[in-house]
mmCIF file of C-alpha atoms in Angstrom:
data_model
loop_
_atom_site.group_PDB
_atom_site.id
_atom_site.type_symbol
_atom_site.label_atom_id
_atom_site.label_comp_id
_atom_site.label_asym_id
_atom_site.label_seq_id
_atom_site.Cartn_x
_atom_site.Cartn_y
_atom_site.Cartn_z
ATOM 1 C CA MET A 1 110.240 115.701 92.422
ATOM 2 C CA LEU A 2 111.876 119.327 93.886
ATOM 3 C CA LYS A 3 115.054 117.090 95.804
ATOM 4 C CA ILE A 4 115.419 115.153 92.844
ATOM 5 C CA GLN A 5 115.719 118.125 90.283
ATOM 6 C CA PHE A 6 117.842 120.061 92.674
ATOM 7 C CA ARG A 7 120.549 116.747 93.170
ATOM 8 C CA TRP A 8 120.183 117.356 89.268
ATOM 9 C CA LEU A 9 120.984 120.536 88.694
ATOM 10 C CA MET A 10 124.112 120.523 91.706
ATOM 11 C CA THR A 11 125.341 117.762 90.056
ATOM 12 C CA CYS A 12 125.514 119.661 86.445
ATOM 13 C CA MET A 13 127.580 122.537 87.998
ATOM 14 C CA LEU A 14 130.160 120.510 89.652
ATOM 15 C CA LEU A 15 130.985 118.906 86.183
ATOM 16 C CA MET A 16 130.938 122.120 84.042
ATOM 17 C CA THR A 17 133.237 123.427 87.232
ATOM 18 C CA ILE A 18 135.412 120.200 86.282
ATOM 19 C CA THR A 19 135.353 120.756 82.752
ATOM 20 C CA GLY A 20 136.381 124.737 82.809
ATOM 21 C CA CYS A 21 139.193 123.777 85.202
ATOM 22 C CA ALA A 22 140.529 121.106 82.779
ATOM 23 C CA ASN A 23 139.948 122.927 79.997
ATOM 24 C CA ASP A 24 142.120 126.180 82.166
ATOM 25 C CA GLN A 25 144.774 123.883 82.935
ATOM 26 C CA ARG A 26 145.613 122.707 78.810
ATOM 27 C CA ILE A 27 145.469 126.492 77.857
ATOM 28 C CA LEU A 28 147.831 127.078 80.366
ATOM 29 C CA GLU A 29 149.934 124.251 79.908
ATOM 30 C CA ARG A 30 150.158 126.038 75.863
ATOM 31 C CA ILE A 31 151.053 129.676 77.327
ATOM 32 C CA GLY A 32 153.951 130.928 77.145
ATOM 33 C CA LEU A 33 154.731 133.950 79.692
ATOM 34 C CA THR A 34 157.555 136.455 78.823
ATOM 35 C CA HIS A 35 159.567 138.026 81.534
ATOM 36 C CA THR A 36 162.314 139.672 80.304
ATOM 37 C CA THR A 37 162.484 141.389 76.443
ATOM 38 C CA SER A 38 165.460 143.385 75.250
ATOM 39 C CA PHE A 39 165.915 145.395 72.396
ATOM 40 C CA ASP A 40 169.419 145.884 70.291
ATOM 41 C CA LEU A 41 169.862 148.010 67.856
ATOM 42 C CA MET A 42 171.241 146.305 64.519
ATOM 43 C CA PRO A 43 172.644 147.793 61.435
ATOM 44 C CA GLY A 44 170.632 149.520 58.938
ATOM 45 C CA GLY A 45 168.512 150.653 61.755
ATOM 46 C CA MET A 46 166.864 147.190 62.156
ATOM 47 C CA LEU A 47 165.859 146.139 65.963
ATOM 48 C CA LYS A 48 166.766 142.638 67.218
ATOM 49 C CA VAL A 49 164.080 141.354 70.155
ATOM 50 C CA THR A 50 165.006 138.319 72.463
ATOM 51 C CA ASN A 51 162.062 136.996 75.171
ATOM 52 C CA SER A 52 163.044 134.911 78.029
ATOM 53 C CA ILE A 53 160.394 132.857 78.834
ATOM 54 C CA PRO A 54 160.392 130.877 82.387
ATOM 55 C CA LEU A 55 159.599 126.474 81.610
ATOM 56 C CA ALA A 56 158.199 125.147 84.627
ATOM 57 C CA VAL A 57 161.460 122.566 85.855
ATOM 58 C CA GLY A 58 160.772 118.790 84.659
ATOM 59 C CA GLU A 59 162.865 115.867 83.861
ATOM 60 C CA GLY A 60 164.989 116.863 81.070
ATOM 61 C CA ARG A 61 163.338 119.976 80.562
ATOM 62 C CA LYS A 62 165.182 123.464 80.041
ATOM 63 C CA PRO A 63 164.071 125.768 82.513
ATOM 64 C CA ARG A 64 163.160 128.172 80.508
ATOM 65 C CA GLU A 65 163.101 128.881 76.745
ATOM 66 C CA VAL A 66 164.338 132.527 74.612
ATOM 67 C CA LEU A 67 163.801 133.535 71.211
ATOM 68 C CA THR A 68 164.763 136.244 68.856
ATOM 69 C CA SER A 69 163.666 137.790 66.006
ATOM 70 C CA ILE A 70 165.125 141.089 63.902
ATOM 71 C CA ALA A 71 162.136 143.177 62.376
ATOM 72 C CA ASP A 72 161.621 147.044 61.769
ATOM 73 C CA SER A 73 159.888 147.194 65.067
ATOM 74 C CA SER A 74 158.854 145.627 68.062
ATOM 75 C CA LYS A 75 155.542 144.677 67.173
ATOM 76 C CA GLY A 76 156.609 143.247 64.076
ATOM 77 C CA SER A 77 159.087 140.945 66.012
ATOM 78 C CA LYS A 78 156.182 139.550 67.510
ATOM 79 C CA VAL A 79 154.486 137.745 64.780
ATOM 80 C CA ASP A 80 158.542 136.579 64.043
ATOM 81 C CA LEU A 81 158.736 135.153 67.509
ATOM 82 C CA ALA A 82 155.330 133.339 67.803
ATOM 83 C CA ARG A 83 156.643 131.365 65.144
ATOM 84 C CA GLN A 84 159.487 130.200 66.774
ATOM 85 C CA THR A 85 157.340 128.495 69.274
ATOM 86 C CA GLN A 86 154.392 126.179 69.819
ATOM 87 C CA LEU A 87 153.622 128.417 73.097
ATOM 88 C CA VAL A 88 151.166 131.072 72.791
ATOM 89 C CA LEU A 89 152.694 134.094 74.031
ATOM 90 C CA VAL A 90 151.400 136.831 76.464
ATOM 91 C CA SER A 91 152.747 139.198 77.782
ATOM 92 C CA GLY A 92 150.900 140.567 80.793
ATOM 93 C CA GLN A 93 153.289 138.550 83.580
ATOM 94 C CA MET A 94 156.377 140.578 81.975
ATOM 95 C CA ARG A 95 158.757 142.073 84.320
ATOM 96 C CA ASN A 96 162.151 143.729 82.687
ATOM 97 C CA LEU A 97 162.697 145.848 79.117
ATOM 98 C CA LEU A 98 166.298 145.521 78.947
ATOM 99 C CA PHE A 99 167.734 147.775 76.311
ATOM 100 C CA GLY A 100 171.459 147.930 74.932
ATOM 101 C CA THR A 101 173.794 150.564 74.311
ATOM 102 C CA THR A 102 173.356 151.615 70.936
ATOM 103 C CA LEU A 103 169.499 151.459 71.355
ATOM 104 C CA ALA A 104 169.829 153.643 74.397
ATOM 105 C CA ARG A 105 171.989 156.400 72.545
ATOM 106 C CA ARG A 106 170.005 156.493 69.579
ATOM 107 C CA GLY A 107 166.317 157.303 72.049
ATOM 108 C CA PHE A 108 164.069 154.057 72.728
ATOM 109 C CA TRP A 109 160.589 156.067 72.704
ATOM 110 C CA ASP A 110 159.346 154.328 69.895
ATOM 111 C CA ASP A 111 159.598 151.212 71.951
ATOM 112 C CA ILE A 112 159.026 152.615 75.047
ATOM 113 C CA ASP A 113 155.816 154.275 73.589
ATOM 114 C CA THR A 114 154.498 150.608 72.126
ATOM 115 C CA MET A 115 154.340 148.934 75.498
ATOM 116 C CA VAL A 116 153.053 151.889 77.176
ATOM 117 C CA ARG A 117 149.940 151.201 74.515
ATOM 118 C CA ASP A 118 149.636 147.995 75.229
ATOM 119 C CA PRO A 119 146.942 147.193 77.710
ATOM 120 C CA SER A 120 148.483 143.685 78.906
ATOM 121 C CA ILE A 121 151.387 145.401 79.828
ATOM 122 C CA SER A 122 152.044 146.470 83.348
ATOM 123 C CA PRO A 123 152.608 150.259 83.934
ATOM 124 C CA ARG A 124 155.720 148.597 86.628
ATOM 125 C CA VAL A 125 157.653 146.485 84.396
ATOM 126 C CA LYS A 126 161.448 147.574 84.744
ATOM 127 C CA VAL A 127 163.218 149.662 82.333
ATOM 128 C CA THR A 128 166.793 149.191 82.180
ATOM 129 C CA VAL A 129 169.833 150.113 79.646
ATOM 130 C CA VAL A 130 172.543 146.692 79.565
ATOM 131 C CA ASP A 131 176.346 148.176 79.413
ATOM 132 C CA GLY A 132 176.898 146.130 75.673
ATOM 133 C CA ASP A 133 174.625 144.113 74.532
ATOM 134 C CA ALA A 134 171.478 143.152 76.052
ATOM 135 C CA HIS A 135 170.588 139.932 73.525
ATOM 136 C CA ASP A 136 173.794 138.707 74.778
ATOM 137 C CA LEU A 137 173.327 139.465 78.161
ATOM 138 C CA LEU A 138 169.715 137.892 78.472
ATOM 139 C CA VAL A 139 170.856 134.182 76.391
ATOM 140 C CA LYS A 140 173.736 133.873 78.823
ATOM 141 C CA SER A 141 173.465 131.139 81.727
ATOM 142 C CA TYR A 142 175.340 132.058 84.705
ATOM 143 C CA SER A 143 176.434 128.620 86.333
ATOM 144 C CA ASN A 144 175.012 129.573 90.043
ATOM 145 C CA TYR A 145 171.190 130.881 88.611
ATOM 146 C CA LEU A 146 168.860 128.637 86.746
ATOM 147 C CA ARG A 147 166.891 131.557 84.598
ATOM 148 C CA THR A 148 169.153 134.441 84.251
ATOM 149 C CA ALA A 149 165.958 136.463 83.924
ATOM 150 C CA GLN A 150 164.277 135.891 87.057
ATOM 151 C CA TYR A 151 168.267 136.050 88.277
ATOM 152 C CA ILE A 152 168.588 140.149 87.121
ATOM 153 C CA ASP A 153 165.017 141.008 88.334
ATOM 154 C CA ARG A 154 165.581 139.961 91.782
ATOM 155 C CA MET A 155 169.218 141.361 91.821
ATOM 156 C CA MET A 156 167.360 144.800 90.855
ATOM 157 C CA GLU A 157 165.027 144.425 93.457
ATOM 158 C CA SER A 158 167.688 143.789 96.331
ATOM 159 C CA GLU A 159 169.690 146.794 94.662
ATOM 160 C CA THR A 160 167.205 149.262 95.135
ATOM 161 C CA ARG A 161 165.842 148.074 98.039
ATOM 162 C CA PHE A 162 169.200 149.561 99.139
ATOM 163 C CA GLN A 163 169.389 152.495 97.533
ATOM 164 C CA SER A 164 171.955 152.066 95.145
ATOM 165 C CA ILE A 165 170.201 152.401 92.387
ATOM 166 C CA PRO A 166 166.511 154.183 91.765
ATOM 167 C CA LYS A 167 163.614 151.827 90.834
ATOM 168 C CA VAL A 168 162.780 152.850 87.139
ATOM 169 C CA THR A 169 159.566 151.377 85.648
ATOM 170 C CA LEU A 170 157.678 152.208 82.323
ATOM 171 C CA TYR A 171 155.650 154.657 84.191
ATOM 172 C CA GLU A 172 157.987 156.605 85.613
ATOM 173 C CA PHE A 173 159.973 156.587 82.819
ATOM 174 C CA THR A 174 156.769 157.894 80.909
ATOM 175 C CA ARG A 175 156.296 160.347 83.354
ATOM 176 C CA ASP A 176 159.399 161.975 83.412
ATOM 177 C CA TYR A 177 159.397 161.850 79.903
ATOM 178 C CA TYR A 178 156.869 163.959 79.091
ATOM 179 C CA ASP A 179 157.217 166.113 81.958
ATOM 180 C CA ASP A 180 159.080 169.258 80.300
ATOM 181 C CA GLY A 181 160.440 169.755 84.263
ATOM 182 C CA ILE A 182 162.542 167.004 84.253
ATOM 183 C CA ASP A 183 164.565 164.147 82.115
ATOM 184 C CA PRO A 184 163.811 160.419 82.359
ATOM 185 C CA ILE A 185 166.848 158.029 83.865
ATOM 186 C CA ALA A 186 167.455 153.927 84.298
ATOM 187 C CA PRO A 187 169.571 151.647 86.327
ATOM 188 C CA ILE A 188 172.217 150.325 84.002
ATOM 189 C CA ILE A 189 173.652 146.532 84.125
ATOM 190 C CA LYS A 190 176.451 144.753 82.772
ATOM 191 C CA ASP A 191 177.849 141.523 82.474
ATOM 192 C CA ILE A 192 181.117 140.604 84.708
ATOM 193 C CA GLY A 193 181.494 136.499 83.187
ATOM 194 C CA ASP A 194 180.544 134.738 86.696
ATOM 195 C CA HIS A 195 178.211 137.226 87.349
ATOM 196 C CA VAL A 196 176.238 140.317 86.868
ATOM 197 C CA LYS A 197 176.301 143.641 88.208
ATOM 198 C CA VAL A 198 175.035 147.071 88.370
ATOM 199 C CA ASN A 199 177.128 149.956 86.444
ATOM 200 C CA GLY A 200 175.517 153.253 87.282
ATOM 201 C CA ILE A 201 172.868 155.333 86.173
ATOM 202 C CA ALA A 202 171.631 156.316 83.056
ATOM 203 C CA LEU A 203 170.645 160.037 82.611
ATOM 204 C CA PHE A 204 168.433 160.678 79.329
ATOM 205 C CA GLN A 205 167.800 164.094 77.206
ATOM 206 C CA ASP A 206 164.288 162.998 76.395
ATOM 207 C CA ASP A 207 164.856 159.486 75.096
ATOM 208 C CA ARG A 208 168.378 159.973 74.154
ATOM 209 C CA TYR A 209 171.055 158.478 76.596
ATOM 210 C CA LEU A 210 173.490 161.130 77.256
ATOM 211 C CA MET A 211 176.035 160.514 80.099
ATOM 212 C CA ARG A 212 176.653 158.260 82.986
ATOM 213 C CA ILE A 213 176.954 157.967 86.500
ATOM 214 C CA ASP A 214 179.182 155.795 88.153
ATOM 215 C CA GLU A 215 178.082 153.075 90.144
ATOM 216 C CA LYS A 216 180.470 154.626 93.217
ATOM 217 C CA GLU A 217 178.474 157.830 92.846
ATOM 218 C CA THR A 218 175.083 156.772 92.326
ATOM 219 C CA ILE A 219 174.408 157.671 96.021
ATOM 220 C CA PHE A 220 175.389 160.763 95.981
ATOM 221 C CA PHE A 221 172.897 160.865 92.929
ATOM 222 C CA SER A 222 170.277 159.625 95.219
ATOM 223 C CA MET A 223 170.419 162.595 97.826
ATOM 224 C CA LEU A 224 169.908 164.914 95.522
ATOM 225 C CA SER A 225 166.917 163.110 94.125
ATOM 226 C CA LYS A 226 164.737 162.188 96.961
ATOM 227 C CA ASN A 227 164.932 161.738 100.377
ATOM 228 C CA PHE A 228 165.769 158.126 101.327
ATOM 229 C CA LYS A 229 166.372 155.316 104.378
ATOM 230 C CA LEU A 230 168.947 152.453 104.332
ATOM 231 C CA GLY A 231 171.969 153.537 102.659
ATOM 232 C CA SER A 232 175.609 152.738 103.065
ATOM 233 C CA LEU A 233 178.409 154.881 102.404
ATOM 234 C CA PRO A 234 182.609 154.252 102.073
ATOM 235 C CA ILE A 235 183.762 156.989 101.883
ATOM 236 C CA ARG A 236 187.699 158.200 101.816
ATOM 237 C CA LEU A 237 188.339 161.258 103.694
ATOM 238 C CA SER A 238 192.629 161.410 102.568
ATOM 239 C CA ASN A 239 194.104 160.246 99.849
ATOM 240 C CA GLU A 240 197.891 160.198 101.541
ATOM 241 C CA GLU A 241 199.678 157.358 101.539
ATOM 242 C CA GLU A 242 201.263 157.656 104.668
ATOM 243 C CA LYS A 243 197.930 159.135 107.041
ATOM 244 C CA LYS A 244 194.724 157.440 105.181
ATOM 245 C CA GLU A 245 191.771 158.372 106.864
ATOM 246 C CA LEU A 246 188.237 156.288 105.797
ATOM 247 C CA VAL A 247 184.672 156.378 107.483
ATOM 248 C CA LEU A 248 182.166 153.392 106.327
ATOM 249 C CA PHE A 249 178.965 155.209 107.443
ATOM 250 C CA ASP A 250 175.905 153.265 107.791
ATOM 251 C CA SER A 251 172.043 153.507 108.031
ATOM 252 C CA LEU A 252 171.832 156.622 106.506
ATOM 253 C CA ILE A 253 168.749 158.687 106.495
ATOM 254 C CA SER A 254 169.239 161.471 103.556
ATOM 255 C CA LYS A 255 166.482 164.077 103.198
ATOM 256 C CA ARG A 256 166.792 167.070 100.682
ATOM 257 C CA ARG A 257 165.342 170.513 100.348
ATOM 258 C CA ILE A 258 165.582 172.456 96.683
ATOM 259 C CA HIS A 259 165.366 176.313 97.335
ATOM 260 C CA ALA A 260 165.079 178.036 93.523
ATOM 261 C CA SER A 261 164.923 181.779 92.866
ATOM 262 C CA ARG A 262 165.722 184.417 90.903
ATOM 263 C CA THR A 263 169.067 186.027 90.224
ATOM 264 C CA GLY A 264 167.936 188.281 86.897
ATOM 265 C CA GLY A 265 165.538 188.245 84.349
ATOM 266 C CA SER A 266 166.394 185.226 82.894
ATOM 267 C CA THR A 267 168.712 183.793 85.292
ATOM 268 C CA PHE A 268 168.264 181.586 88.360
ATOM 269 C CA LYS A 269 169.812 180.130 90.904
ATOM 270 C CA VAL A 270 169.279 176.282 92.869
ATOM 271 C CA ASP A 271 170.238 175.421 96.319
ATOM 272 C CA PHE A 272 169.959 172.012 97.280
ATOM 273 C CA GLU A 273 170.070 171.247 100.960
ATOM 274 C CA ILE A 274 171.240 167.520 102.098
ATOM 275 C CA SER A 275 170.681 166.191 105.448
ATOM 276 C CA VAL A 276 172.832 163.092 106.434
ATOM 277 C CA SER A 277 172.644 160.853 109.779
ATOM 278 C CA GLY A 278 174.143 157.342 110.139
ATOM 279 C CA SER A 279 175.547 155.355 112.152
ATOM 280 C CA ILE A 280 180.001 155.007 112.085
ATOM 281 C CA LEU A 281 180.646 150.888 111.598
ATOM 282 C CA GLU A 282 184.176 152.113 110.990
ATOM 283 C CA TYR A 283 186.487 154.347 110.932
ATOM 284 C CA MET A 284 190.868 155.075 110.028
ATOM 285 C CA GLY A 285 192.056 158.011 111.227
ATOM 286 C CA ASP A 286 193.603 160.371 113.995
ATOM 287 C CA LEU A 287 190.372 161.555 115.182
ATOM 288 C CA LYS A 288 188.945 160.062 117.994
ATOM 289 C CA ILE A 289 185.376 159.595 117.336
ATOM 290 C CA SER A 290 184.635 158.867 121.015
ATOM 291 C CA LYS A 291 185.194 163.091 121.769
ATOM 292 C CA GLU A 292 182.735 165.358 120.916
ATOM 293 C CA GLU A 293 184.578 167.524 118.998
ATOM 294 C CA ASP A 294 186.482 165.027 117.397
ATOM 295 C CA ARG A 295 183.303 163.375 116.063
ATOM 296 C CA HIS A 296 182.080 167.100 115.428
ATOM 297 C CA GLU A 297 184.990 167.840 113.197
ATOM 298 C CA LEU A 298 184.914 164.551 111.432
ATOM 299 C CA GLU A 299 181.167 165.074 110.639
ATOM 300 C CA VAL A 300 182.388 168.674 109.153
ATOM 301 C CA LYS A 301 184.985 166.734 106.262
ATOM 302 C CA ILE A 302 182.082 164.051 105.674
ATOM 303 C CA GLY A 303 179.905 166.441 104.639
ATOM 304 C CA GLU A 304 182.921 168.708 102.946
ATOM 305 C CA ASN A 305 183.309 165.384 100.590
ATOM 306 C CA ILE A 306 179.742 164.655 100.207
ATOM 307 C CA THR A 307 179.094 168.611 98.810
ATOM 308 C CA SER A 308 181.933 167.549 96.377
ATOM 309 C CA HIS A 309 180.763 164.792 94.859
ATOM 310 C CA LEU A 310 177.104 166.331 94.505
ATOM 311 C CA GLU A 311 178.577 169.695 92.671
ATOM 312 C CA THR A 312 180.955 167.388 90.305
ATOM 313 C CA ILE A 313 177.670 165.738 89.404
ATOM 314 C CA VAL A 314 175.213 168.762 88.934
ATOM 315 C CA LYS A 315 177.898 170.042 86.518
ATOM 316 C CA ASP A 316 178.450 167.294 84.997
ATOM 317 C CA MET A 317 174.400 167.138 84.224
ATOM 318 C CA GLN A 318 174.571 170.921 83.359
ATOM 319 C CA LYS A 319 177.752 169.787 81.081
ATOM 320 C CA HIS A 320 175.721 167.319 79.040
ATOM 321 C CA ASN A 321 172.111 169.386 79.713
ATOM 322 C CA VAL A 322 170.067 166.630 81.176
ATOM 323 C CA ASP A 323 167.950 167.350 84.118
ATOM 324 C CA SER A 324 167.456 164.632 85.376
ATOM 325 C CA LEU A 325 167.023 166.031 89.098
ATOM 326 C CA GLY A 326 164.435 168.024 88.154
ATOM 327 C CA LEU A 327 165.619 171.769 88.649
ATOM 328 C CA GLY A 328 162.318 172.266 85.737
ATOM 329 C CA ASN A 329 159.716 171.923 88.002
ATOM 330 C CA ALA A 330 161.123 173.769 90.728
ATOM 331 C CA ILE A 331 162.019 177.323 88.263
ATOM 332 C CA LYS A 332 158.623 176.344 87.041
ATOM 333 C CA ASN A 333 157.078 177.014 90.408
ATOM 334 C CA ILE A 334 158.460 180.140 90.874
ATOM 335 C CA VAL A 335 158.154 181.518 87.527
ATOM 336 C CA PRO A 336 153.888 182.519 85.420
ATOM 337 C CA TYR A 337 152.868 179.600 83.132
ATOM 338 C CA LYS A 338 152.954 181.804 80.276
ATOM 339 C CA GLU A 339 157.109 182.687 81.212
ATOM 340 C CA TRP A 340 157.613 178.952 81.491
ATOM 341 C CA LYS A 341 156.058 177.884 78.039
ATOM 342 C CA ALA A 342 157.918 180.895 76.558
ATOM 343 C CA MET A 343 160.820 179.862 77.937
ATOM 344 C CA GLU A 344 163.707 177.135 76.152
ATOM 345 C CA TRP A 345 164.845 175.388 79.373
ATOM 346 C CA ARG A 346 167.655 173.698 77.425
ATOM 347 C CA GLU A 347 169.570 177.075 76.601
ATOM 348 C CA VAL A 348 168.739 178.718 80.503
ATOM 349 C CA TYR A 349 169.224 174.973 82.556
ATOM 350 C CA PRO A 350 173.358 175.107 81.785
ATOM 351 C CA GLU A 351 173.789 178.614 82.587
ATOM 352 C CA VAL A 352 171.399 177.671 86.437
ATOM 353 C CA GLU A 353 173.554 178.555 89.302
ATOM 354 C CA ILE A 354 173.668 175.682 92.370
ATOM 355 C CA HIS A 355 174.851 175.159 95.043
ATOM 356 C CA CYS A 356 175.169 171.996 97.579
ATOM 357 C CA GLN A 357 175.501 172.178 100.929
ATOM 358 C CA THR A 358 175.638 169.169 103.215
ATOM 359 C CA LYS A 359 175.050 168.930 107.136
ATOM 360 C CA VAL A 360 176.078 165.373 108.580
ATOM 361 C CA LYS A 361 175.174 164.245 112.102
ATOM 362 C CA ILE A 362 176.713 161.298 113.113
ATOM 363 C CA LYS A 363 174.149 158.945 115.304
ATOM 364 C CA HIS A 364 176.222 155.807 116.170
ATOM 365 C CA TYR A 365 179.523 155.058 116.392
ATOM 366 C CA GLY A 366 180.066 152.018 117.990
ATOM 367 C CA LYS A 367 178.990 150.072 121.243
ATOM 368 C CA PHE A 368 181.696 150.875 123.359
ATOM 369 C CA GLN A 369 180.615 154.781 123.252
#
């Protein structure tokens, strides 16, 4: 009798499991997993919100569904977007947030704040500025790529891996927004016809995009902002047509040190000490890098070139009053807390004396040494 009861119990449990799987399968087929959402500012202050939803590729099926709504706010658009599809829209698998240039220059904290407060959205979702209209980029189809949203996501992962651009997520943007000693940043991408390319780094004052680091200068910004490995840096040491001097510095290891000091009552000085080592993959010039003295001369030239780029960047940031390198945090560490809270950092920051020094070490310069 007990054996019969046990068998019935096991049979019922199996049936319940099978039924549950079938129900889950039916539910999944009706769910629209939003991968990327874009935001653009419209005339009159309205917001254009676009969702890209990947679909399973089958016979006669399109690879994605793209929905667009114009509303007063990002959450207000959610109802309208849901009306445009038979799928149940969810945000648990979101990967990217794209913001058009016009909205970024006005400021988009309200939209970021909405995302941060949504428990279904991961804090690891990437924040990216689009040079132009984010909607136009997201809805465009690129011939070499099946789904535009996934193409952008993988491209950004690749670029951040090789230090071309910083990886900025909801968590990092929000952290820097609330920190009174640093301003947020975000990578910029741009449509160039058949492809999308990284077009620099957007620097913010609070949540407003005020200035851009050019794509060719992003490696220098990385040297100022963090320690990193795996970078690559082509440098033109001479611009003379008859006497070109070029070097490709690869496998970079860059380390930075920041030293802040007070030079007066409310005046400060910050010194950046950058140490860069790497390999020479290519050199065009008169020096013989197999000779130690010529190699040392080349190290000095590269260091001076890097320092010039670094000082240009920090002066430009002071001009636009964006503290994207966190100099405020460096100053905060050397002054009493009460003094820092009473300080008008936006007024003090442009007057901070900043010096950069770069030390370069060539580790390798080819097979035949």
